[in-house]
PDB file of C-alpha atoms and ligand atoms in Angstrom:
ATOM      1  CA  UNK A   1       1.612   0.464  12.979  1.00 92.00           C
ATOM      2  CA  UNK A   2      -0.119   1.688  10.019  1.00 97.00           C
ATOM      3  CA  UNK A   3       2.693   3.243   8.308  1.00 97.00           C
ATOM      4  CA  UNK A   4       4.444  -0.057   8.860  1.00 98.00           C
ATOM      5  CA  UNK A   5       2.171  -2.325   7.448  1.00 98.00           C
ATOM      6  CA  UNK A   6       1.949  -0.383   4.399  1.00 98.00           C
ATOM      7  CA  UNK A   7       5.567  -0.565   3.744  1.00 97.00           C
ATOM      8  CA  UNK A   8       5.888  -4.785   4.453  1.00 98.00           C
ATOM      9  CA  UNK A   9       2.617  -4.690   2.239  1.00 98.00           C
ATOM     10  CA  UNK A  10       4.551  -2.948  -0.758  1.00 98.00           C
ATOM     11  CA  UNK A  11       6.878  -4.532  -0.183  1.00 97.00           C
ATOM     12  CA  UNK A  12       5.739  -8.091  -1.572  1.00 97.00           C
ATOM     13  CA  UNK A  13       3.126  -6.298  -4.346  1.00 98.00           C
ATOM     14  CA  UNK A  14       4.219  -6.107  -7.588  1.00 98.00           C
ATOM     15  CA  UNK A  15       4.684  -2.343  -8.561  1.00 96.00           C
ATOM     16  CA  UNK A  16       1.863  -2.623 -11.577  1.00 97.00           C
ATOM     17  CA  UNK A  17      -0.635  -4.215  -8.899  1.00 98.00           C
ATOM     18  CA  UNK A  18      -2.487  -1.305  -6.914  1.00 98.00           C
ATOM     19  CA  UNK A  19      -2.972  -1.250  -3.633  1.00 98.00           C
ATOM     20  CA  UNK A  20      -6.440   0.297  -2.282  1.00 98.00           C
ATOM     21  CA  UNK A  21      -6.146   0.857   1.446  1.00 98.00           C
ATOM     22  CA  UNK A  22      -9.800  -0.437   2.492  1.00 98.00           C
ATOM     23  CA  UNK A  23     -10.518   2.565   5.279  1.00 98.00           C
ATOM     24  CA  UNK A  24     -14.079   1.976   6.137  1.00 98.00           C
ATOM     25  CA  UNK A  25     -14.748   2.105   9.998  1.00 97.00           C
ATOM     26  CA  UNK A  26     -11.555   4.047  10.789  1.00 98.00           C
ATOM     27  CA  UNK A  27     -10.942   7.880  11.304  1.00 97.00           C
ATOM     28  CA  UNK A  28      -9.531  10.282   8.667  1.00 97.00           C
ATOM     29  CA  UNK A  29      -6.685  10.237  10.865  1.00 97.00           C
ATOM     30  CA  UNK A  30      -6.025   6.430  10.165  1.00 98.00           C
ATOM     31  CA  UNK A  31      -6.060   7.504   6.297  1.00 98.00           C
ATOM     32  CA  UNK A  32      -3.858  10.374   6.796  1.00 98.00           C
ATOM     33  CA  UNK A  33      -1.391   8.128   8.423  1.00 98.00           C
ATOM     34  CA  UNK A  34      -1.303   5.811   5.674  1.00 98.00           C
ATOM     35  CA  UNK A  35      -1.077   8.830   3.571  1.00 98.00           C
ATOM     36  CA  UNK A  36       2.346   9.971   5.151  1.00 97.00           C
ATOM     37  CA  UNK A  37       3.285   6.711   4.158  1.00 97.00           C
ATOM     38  CA  UNK A  38       2.690   7.244   0.521  1.00 97.00           C
ATOM     39  CA  UNK A  39      -0.793   5.570   0.037  1.00 98.00           C
ATOM     40  CA  UNK A  40      -3.030   7.467  -2.255  1.00 98.00           C
ATOM     41  CA  UNK A  41      -6.175   4.849  -3.109  1.00 98.00           C
ATOM     42  CA  UNK A  42      -8.626   3.770  -0.570  1.00 98.00           C
ATOM     43  CA  UNK A  43     -11.591   1.715  -0.269  1.00 98.00           C
ATOM     44  CA  UNK A  44     -14.571   2.686   1.487  1.00 98.00           C
ATOM     45  CA  UNK A  45     -17.889   0.920   1.449  1.00 98.00           C
ATOM     46  CA  UNK A  46     -21.142   3.194   2.734  1.00 98.00           C
ATOM     47  CA  UNK A  47     -21.690   6.070   0.452  1.00 98.00           C
ATOM     48  CA  UNK A  48     -22.329   8.687   3.707  1.00 98.00           C
ATOM     49  CA  UNK A  49     -19.015   7.620   5.021  1.00 98.00           C
ATOM     50  CA  UNK A  50     -17.216   7.942   1.732  1.00 98.00           C
ATOM     51  CA  UNK A  51     -18.484  11.272   1.316  1.00 98.00           C
ATOM     52  CA  UNK A  52     -18.064  12.795   4.602  1.00 98.00           C
ATOM     53  CA  UNK A  53     -14.313  11.217   4.657  1.00 98.00           C
ATOM     54  CA  UNK A  54     -14.196  13.033   0.894  1.00 98.00           C
ATOM     55  CA  UNK A  55     -15.520  16.311   2.559  1.00 98.00           C
ATOM     56  CA  UNK A  56     -12.605  16.352   5.545  1.00 98.00           C
ATOM     57  CA  UNK A  57      -9.800  15.240   3.163  1.00 98.00           C
ATOM     58  CA  UNK A  58     -10.154  17.484   0.496  1.00 96.00           C
ATOM     59  CA  UNK A  59      -7.030  19.324   1.459  1.00 98.00           C
ATOM     60  CA  UNK A  60      -4.970  16.270  -0.211  1.00 97.00           C
ATOM     61  CA  UNK A  61      -5.549  16.340  -3.720  1.00 92.00           C
ATOM     62  CA  UNK A  62      -3.984  13.786  -4.940  1.00 97.00           C
ATOM     63  CA  UNK A  63      -6.288  11.022  -3.172  1.00 98.00           C
ATOM     64  CA  UNK A  64      -8.009   8.264  -5.159  1.00 98.00           C
ATOM     65  CA  UNK A  65     -11.218   6.881  -3.062  1.00 98.00           C
ATOM     66  CA  UNK A  66     -12.726   3.612  -5.063  1.00 98.00           C
ATOM     67  CA  UNK A  67     -16.645   2.325  -3.746  1.00 98.00           C
ATOM     68  CA  UNK A  68     -16.313  -0.568  -2.921  1.00 98.00           C
ATOM     69  CA  UNK A  69     -19.884  -1.592  -1.360  1.00 97.00           C
ATOM     70  CA  UNK A  70     -23.225  -2.273  -1.944  1.00 95.00           C
ATOM     71  CA  UNK A  71     -24.678   1.223  -3.455  1.00 97.00           C
ATOM     72  CA  UNK A  72     -28.038   1.780  -3.499  1.00 97.00           C
ATOM     73  CA  UNK A  73     -29.393   3.537  -6.842  1.00 98.00           C
ATOM     74  CA  UNK A  74     -30.692   7.140  -4.511  1.00 98.00           C
ATOM     75  CA  UNK A  75     -27.495   7.769  -2.615  1.00 98.00           C
ATOM     76  CA  UNK A  76     -25.831   8.073  -6.123  1.00 98.00           C
ATOM     77  CA  UNK A  77     -24.747  11.186  -6.026  1.00 98.00           C
ATOM     78  CA  UNK A  78     -22.936  10.628  -2.278  1.00 98.00           C
ATOM     79  CA  UNK A  79     -20.534   8.734  -4.416  1.00 98.00           C
ATOM     80  CA  UNK A  80     -20.532   9.192  -7.975  1.00 98.00           C
ATOM     81  CA  UNK A  81     -18.717  12.895  -8.139  1.00 98.00           C
ATOM     82  CA  UNK A  82     -15.907  11.487  -6.172  1.00 98.00           C
ATOM     83  CA  UNK A  83     -15.361   8.082  -7.289  1.00 98.00           C
ATOM     84  CA  UNK A  84     -11.855   7.214  -9.109  1.00 98.00           C
ATOM     85  CA  UNK A  85     -13.594   3.602  -9.369  1.00 98.00           C
ATOM     86  CA  UNK A  86     -16.946   2.034  -8.465  1.00 98.00           C
ATOM     87  CA  UNK A  87     -15.483  -1.540  -7.661  1.00 98.00           C
ATOM     88  CA  UNK A  88     -19.106  -3.143  -6.871  1.00 98.00           C
ATOM     89  CA  UNK A  89     -21.508  -2.914  -9.424  1.00 98.00           C
ATOM     90  CA  UNK A  90     -23.801  -5.997  -8.995  1.00 97.00           C
ATOM     91  CA  UNK A  91     -26.721  -5.761 -10.573  1.00 97.00           C
ATOM     92  CA  UNK A  92     -28.265  -4.257 -14.016  1.00 97.00           C
ATOM     93  CA  UNK A  93     -30.671  -1.705 -12.241  1.00 98.00           C
ATOM     94  CA  UNK A  94     -27.164  -0.075 -10.438  1.00 98.00           C
ATOM     95  CA  UNK A  95     -25.872   0.041 -13.936  1.00 98.00           C
ATOM     96  CA  UNK A  96     -28.475   1.476 -15.306  1.00 98.00           C
ATOM     97  CA  UNK A  97     -28.687   4.207 -12.970  1.00 98.00           C
ATOM     98  CA  UNK A  98     -25.335   4.923 -13.078  1.00 98.00           C
ATOM     99  CA  UNK A  99     -25.852   5.565 -17.079  1.00 98.00           C
ATOM    100  CA  UNK A 100     -28.559   7.812 -16.044  1.00 98.00           C
ATOM    101  CA  UNK A 101     -26.179  10.225 -13.491  1.00 98.00           C
ATOM    102  CA  UNK A 102     -23.531  10.000 -15.606  1.00 98.00           C
ATOM    103  CA  UNK A 103     -25.518  11.384 -18.864  1.00 98.00           C
ATOM    104  CA  UNK A 104     -27.544  13.704 -16.711  1.00 98.00           C
ATOM    105  CA  UNK A 105     -23.840  14.950 -15.414  1.00 98.00           C
ATOM    106  CA  UNK A 106     -21.976  14.717 -17.964  1.00 98.00           C
ATOM    107  CA  UNK A 107     -19.858  12.123 -16.438  1.00 98.00           C
ATOM    108  CA  UNK A 108     -18.025   9.272 -17.958  1.00 98.00           C
ATOM    109  CA  UNK A 109     -18.151   6.734 -14.431  1.00 98.00           C
ATOM    110  CA  UNK A 110     -15.675   3.933 -14.252  1.00 98.00           C
ATOM    111  CA  UNK A 111     -16.821   0.685 -12.910  1.00 98.00           C
ATOM    112  CA  UNK A 112     -15.855  -3.006 -12.482  1.00 98.00           C
ATOM    113  CA  UNK A 113     -18.678  -5.709 -12.824  1.00 98.00           C
ATOM    114  CA  UNK A 114     -18.872  -7.924  -9.702  1.00 98.00           C
ATOM    115  CA  UNK A 115     -18.817 -11.653  -9.862  1.00 98.00           C
ATOM    116  CA  UNK A 116     -20.164 -13.599  -7.874  1.00 97.00           C
ATOM    117  CA  UNK A 117     -17.398 -16.436  -6.806  1.00 95.00           C
ATOM    118  CA  UNK A 118     -17.711 -16.998  -3.050  1.00 86.00           C
ATOM    119  CA  UNK A 119     -19.938 -19.989  -2.036  1.00 86.00           C
ATOM    120  CA  UNK A 120     -21.565 -17.649   0.665  1.00 84.00           C
ATOM    121  CA  UNK A 121     -24.961 -16.855  -0.744  1.00 80.00           C
ATOM    122  CA  UNK A 122     -25.458 -13.748   1.312  1.00 79.00           C
ATOM    123  CA  UNK A 123     -22.187 -12.274  -1.116  1.00 78.00           C
ATOM    124  CA  UNK A 124     -23.508 -10.070  -3.988  1.00 88.00           C
ATOM    125  CA  UNK A 125     -22.844  -9.667  -7.609  1.00 96.00           C
ATOM    126  CA  UNK A 126     -23.370 -10.852 -10.975  1.00 97.00           C
ATOM    127  CA  UNK A 127     -23.345 -14.697 -12.706  1.00 96.00           C
ATOM    128  CA  UNK A 128     -21.192 -14.473 -15.564  1.00 98.00           C
ATOM    129  CA  UNK A 129     -24.108 -14.743 -18.040  1.00 98.00           C
ATOM    130  CA  UNK A 130     -25.358 -11.524 -16.338  1.00 98.00           C
ATOM    131  CA  UNK A 131     -22.173 -10.277 -17.163  1.00 98.00           C
ATOM    132  CA  UNK A 132     -21.825 -11.499 -21.043  1.00 98.00           C
ATOM    133  CA  UNK A 133     -25.369 -10.096 -21.732  1.00 98.00           C
ATOM    134  CA  UNK A 134     -24.079  -6.695 -20.337  1.00 98.00           C
ATOM    135  CA  UNK A 135     -20.865  -6.503 -22.191  1.00 98.00           C
ATOM    136  CA  UNK A 136     -22.385  -7.717 -25.276  1.00 98.00           C
ATOM    137  CA  UNK A 137     -24.638  -4.580 -25.232  1.00 98.00           C
ATOM    138  CA  UNK A 138     -21.516  -2.314 -23.674  1.00 98.00           C
ATOM    139  CA  UNK A 139     -22.699   0.304 -26.539  1.00 96.00           C
ATOM    140  CA  UNK A 140     -25.918   1.456 -24.671  1.00 97.00           C
ATOM    141  CA  UNK A 141     -23.624   2.420 -22.083  1.00 98.00           C
ATOM    142  CA  UNK A 142     -22.012   5.688 -22.981  1.00 98.00           C
ATOM    143  CA  UNK A 143     -21.568   7.192 -19.498  1.00 98.00           C
ATOM    144  CA  UNK A 144     -19.485   4.009 -18.251  1.00 98.00           C
ATOM    145  CA  UNK A 145     -16.289   3.374 -19.079  1.00 98.00           C
ATOM    146  CA  UNK A 146     -16.381  -0.710 -18.215  1.00 98.00           C
ATOM    147  CA  UNK A 147     -12.344  -1.333 -16.667  1.00 98.00           C
ATOM    148  CA  UNK A 148     -12.846  -5.297 -15.309  1.00 98.00           C
ATOM    149  CA  UNK A 149     -14.090  -7.584 -12.560  1.00 98.00           C
ATOM    150  CA  UNK A 150     -14.418  -7.677  -8.793  1.00 98.00           C
ATOM    151  CA  UNK A 151     -14.524 -10.562  -6.714  1.00 97.00           C
ATOM    152  CA  UNK A 152     -14.795 -11.969  -3.287  1.00 97.00           C
ATOM    153  CA  UNK A 153     -13.389 -15.472  -2.809  1.00 96.00           C
ATOM    154  CA  UNK A 154     -15.285 -17.595  -0.405  1.00 94.00           C
ATOM    155  CA  UNK A 155     -14.464 -16.726   3.577  1.00 93.00           C
ATOM    156  CA  UNK A 156     -12.654 -19.988   4.635  1.00 94.00           C
ATOM    157  CA  UNK A 157      -9.557 -21.627   5.564  1.00 93.00           C
ATOM    158  CA  UNK A 158      -9.700 -23.790   2.749  1.00 95.00           C
ATOM    159  CA  UNK A 159      -6.617 -22.446   0.198  1.00 97.00           C
ATOM    160  CA  UNK A 160      -7.729 -24.959  -2.572  1.00 97.00           C
ATOM    161  CA  UNK A 161     -11.636 -23.131  -2.356  1.00 96.00           C
ATOM    162  CA  UNK A 162      -9.853 -19.833  -2.239  1.00 97.00           C
ATOM    163  CA  UNK A 163      -8.131 -21.220  -5.182  1.00 98.00           C
ATOM    164  CA  UNK A 164     -10.687 -22.361  -7.130  1.00 97.00           C
ATOM    165  CA  UNK A 165     -12.423 -18.833  -6.976  1.00 97.00           C
ATOM    166  CA  UNK A 166      -9.719 -16.861  -8.248  1.00 98.00           C
ATOM    167  CA  UNK A 167      -9.237 -19.452 -11.129  1.00 98.00           C
ATOM    168  CA  UNK A 168     -12.805 -18.623 -12.123  1.00 98.00           C
ATOM    169  CA  UNK A 169     -13.018 -15.069 -11.865  1.00 98.00           C
ATOM    170  CA  UNK A 170      -9.535 -15.238 -13.401  1.00 98.00           C
ATOM    171  CA  UNK A 171     -10.472 -17.067 -16.630  1.00 98.00           C
ATOM    172  CA  UNK A 172     -13.518 -15.353 -16.780  1.00 98.00           C
ATOM    173  CA  UNK A 173     -12.017 -11.948 -17.247  1.00 98.00           C
ATOM    174  CA  UNK A 174      -9.248 -13.916 -19.561  1.00 98.00           C
ATOM    175  CA  UNK A 175     -12.153 -15.044 -21.536  1.00 98.00           C
ATOM    176  CA  UNK A 176     -14.034 -11.861 -21.731  1.00 98.00           C
ATOM    177  CA  UNK A 177     -11.271  -9.558 -22.968  1.00 98.00           C
ATOM    178  CA  UNK A 178     -10.791 -12.110 -25.699  1.00 98.00           C
ATOM    179  CA  UNK A 179     -14.159 -11.860 -26.747  1.00 98.00           C
ATOM    180  CA  UNK A 180     -14.320  -7.737 -26.536  1.00 98.00           C
ATOM    181  CA  UNK A 181     -10.885  -6.567 -27.532  1.00 97.00           C
ATOM    182  CA  UNK A 182     -12.645  -3.614 -28.510  1.00 97.00           C
ATOM    183  CA  UNK A 183     -13.065  -2.658 -24.695  1.00 98.00           C
ATOM    184  CA  UNK A 184      -9.608  -1.696 -24.323  1.00 96.00           C
ATOM    185  CA  UNK A 185     -10.216  -0.623 -20.376  1.00 98.00           C
ATOM    186  CA  UNK A 186     -11.732  -3.647 -19.431  1.00 98.00           C
ATOM    187  CA  UNK A 187      -8.203  -4.953 -17.890  1.00 97.00           C
ATOM    188  CA  UNK A 188      -8.281  -5.009 -14.174  1.00 98.00           C
ATOM    189  CA  UNK A 189      -8.892  -7.422 -11.744  1.00 98.00           C
ATOM    190  CA  UNK A 190      -9.936  -6.855  -7.957  1.00 98.00           C
ATOM    191  CA  UNK A 191      -9.182  -9.759  -5.994  1.00 98.00           C
ATOM    192  CA  UNK A 192      -7.149 -10.022  -2.944  1.00 98.00           C
ATOM    193  CA  UNK A 193      -8.248  -9.267   0.431  1.00 98.00           C
ATOM    194  CA  UNK A 194      -6.042  -9.576   4.025  1.00 98.00           C
ATOM    195  CA  UNK A 195      -6.438 -13.035   4.496  1.00 96.00           C
ATOM    196  CA  UNK A 196      -5.809 -14.013   0.755  1.00 97.00           C
ATOM    197  CA  UNK A 197      -4.092 -11.373  -1.340  1.00 98.00           C
ATOM    198  CA  UNK A 198      -1.029 -13.272  -1.596  1.00 98.00           C
ATOM    199  CA  UNK A 199      -2.649 -16.179  -3.096  1.00 98.00           C
ATOM    200  CA  UNK A 200      -5.024 -13.283  -5.282  1.00 98.00           C
ATOM    201  CA  UNK A 201      -1.345 -12.316  -7.008  1.00 98.00           C
ATOM    202  CA  UNK A 202      -0.945 -15.305  -7.966  1.00 98.00           C
ATOM    203  CA  UNK A 203      -3.840 -15.513 -10.262  1.00 98.00           C
ATOM    204  CA  UNK A 204      -2.852 -12.097 -11.558  1.00 98.00           C
ATOM    205  CA  UNK A 205      -4.919  -9.307  -9.399  1.00 98.00           C
ATOM    206  CA  UNK A 206      -4.432  -5.949 -10.385  1.00 98.00           C
ATOM    207  CA  UNK A 207      -6.094  -4.250  -7.548  1.00 98.00           C
ATOM    208  CA  UNK A 208      -6.081  -5.959  -4.378  1.00 98.00           C
ATOM    209  CA  UNK A 209      -7.920  -4.301  -1.292  1.00 98.00           C
ATOM    210  CA  UNK A 210      -6.639  -4.696   2.219  1.00 98.00           C
ATOM    211  CA  UNK A 211      -7.974  -3.182   5.256  1.00 98.00           C
ATOM    212  CA  UNK A 212      -7.433  -4.977   8.518  1.00 98.00           C
ATOM    213  CA  UNK A 213      -3.611  -6.107   7.310  1.00 98.00           C
ATOM    214  CA  UNK A 214      -3.115  -2.300   6.841  1.00 98.00           C
ATOM    215  CA  UNK A 215      -5.596  -0.371   9.737  1.00 98.00           C
ATOM    216  CA  UNK A 216      -5.895  -3.233  12.398  1.00 97.00           C
ATOM    217  CA  UNK A 217      -9.359  -4.391  13.645  1.00 95.00           C
ATOM    218  CA  UNK A 218     -12.545  -2.445  12.239  1.00 94.00           C
ATOM    219  CA  UNK A 219     -14.896  -1.374  15.217  1.00 84.00           C
ATOM    220  CA  UNK A 220     -18.396  -1.629  14.019  1.00 83.00           C
TER     221      UNK A 220
HETATM  222  C1  LIG B   1     -14.259  -4.412   3.912  1.00 78.76           C
HETATM  223  C2  LIG B   1     -13.435  -5.102   2.609  1.00 78.76           C
HETATM  224  C3  LIG B   1     -12.585  -5.437   2.050  1.00 78.76           C
HETATM  225  C4  LIG B   1     -11.110  -5.674   3.384  1.00 78.76           C
HETATM  226  O1  LIG B   1     -10.997  -6.807   3.968  1.00 78.76           O
HETATM  227  P1  LIG B   1     -10.276  -7.124   5.231  1.00 78.76           P
HETATM  228  O2  LIG B   1     -10.408  -8.433   5.258  1.00 78.76           O
HETATM  229  O3  LIG B   1      -9.974  -6.217   6.127  1.00 78.76           O
HETATM  230  O4  LIG B   1      -8.641  -6.578   4.090  1.00 78.76           O
HETATM  231  C5  LIG B   1     -12.093  -5.483   0.743  1.00 78.76           C
HETATM  232  N1  LIG B   1     -13.444  -5.615   0.175  1.00 78.76           N
HETATM  233  C6  LIG B   1     -14.354  -5.428   0.093  1.00 78.76           C
HETATM  234  C7  LIG B   1     -15.365  -4.962  -0.761  1.00 78.76           C
HETATM  235  C8  LIG B   1     -14.962  -5.328   1.479  1.00 78.76           C
HETATM  236  O5  LIG B   1     -15.921  -5.181   1.903  1.00 78.76           O
END
């Protein structure tokens, strides 16, 4: 099923949109199955599980691991050496810690800044003004590559609400690109999950993060 699901989704994705298969809570065998269908980018949201899977899959040298969950600063070493992209930078404290880690380890870390767009208070992410404040000081982050924005729409059946969330983050990305043309890498828009990725494409998603629609329900 995993292979059929990937092939079906790929057929509907424009070629320039990156599919990140969210493999959290699924075993490495599921990742290998997806790999056999040509999938290379995977998303994980827990540092321990991320590091374990990187280790267990190191025979597949062209895998790309994205970190998409809450990252505590005492877990950076489990994630930063291996992450292709940290999609979920959601606090000034975390950003500063990533900068320090990058400097200490001679590595530039690619990140997305997470914008809080959903209605849920429980969701993480920055406010618009906090992101502006960071990007005005982008020079200071010598070991961070700012690659764009990530967001999670409100979890709802109301399509209008989802559209409003996606429109807000898409407009904000466009605004930032105009304001900071010197940030040449700032172009990604990571929006869209199993339930709403088709809508996200209409708003210019460059990355979609899809778990359940590929791997089935997660067993927590
Ligand atoms: C789990 C998760 C996803 C994937 O969710 P599905 O609904 O299973 O597709 C995408 N993005 C983030 C940040 C997640 O935590």
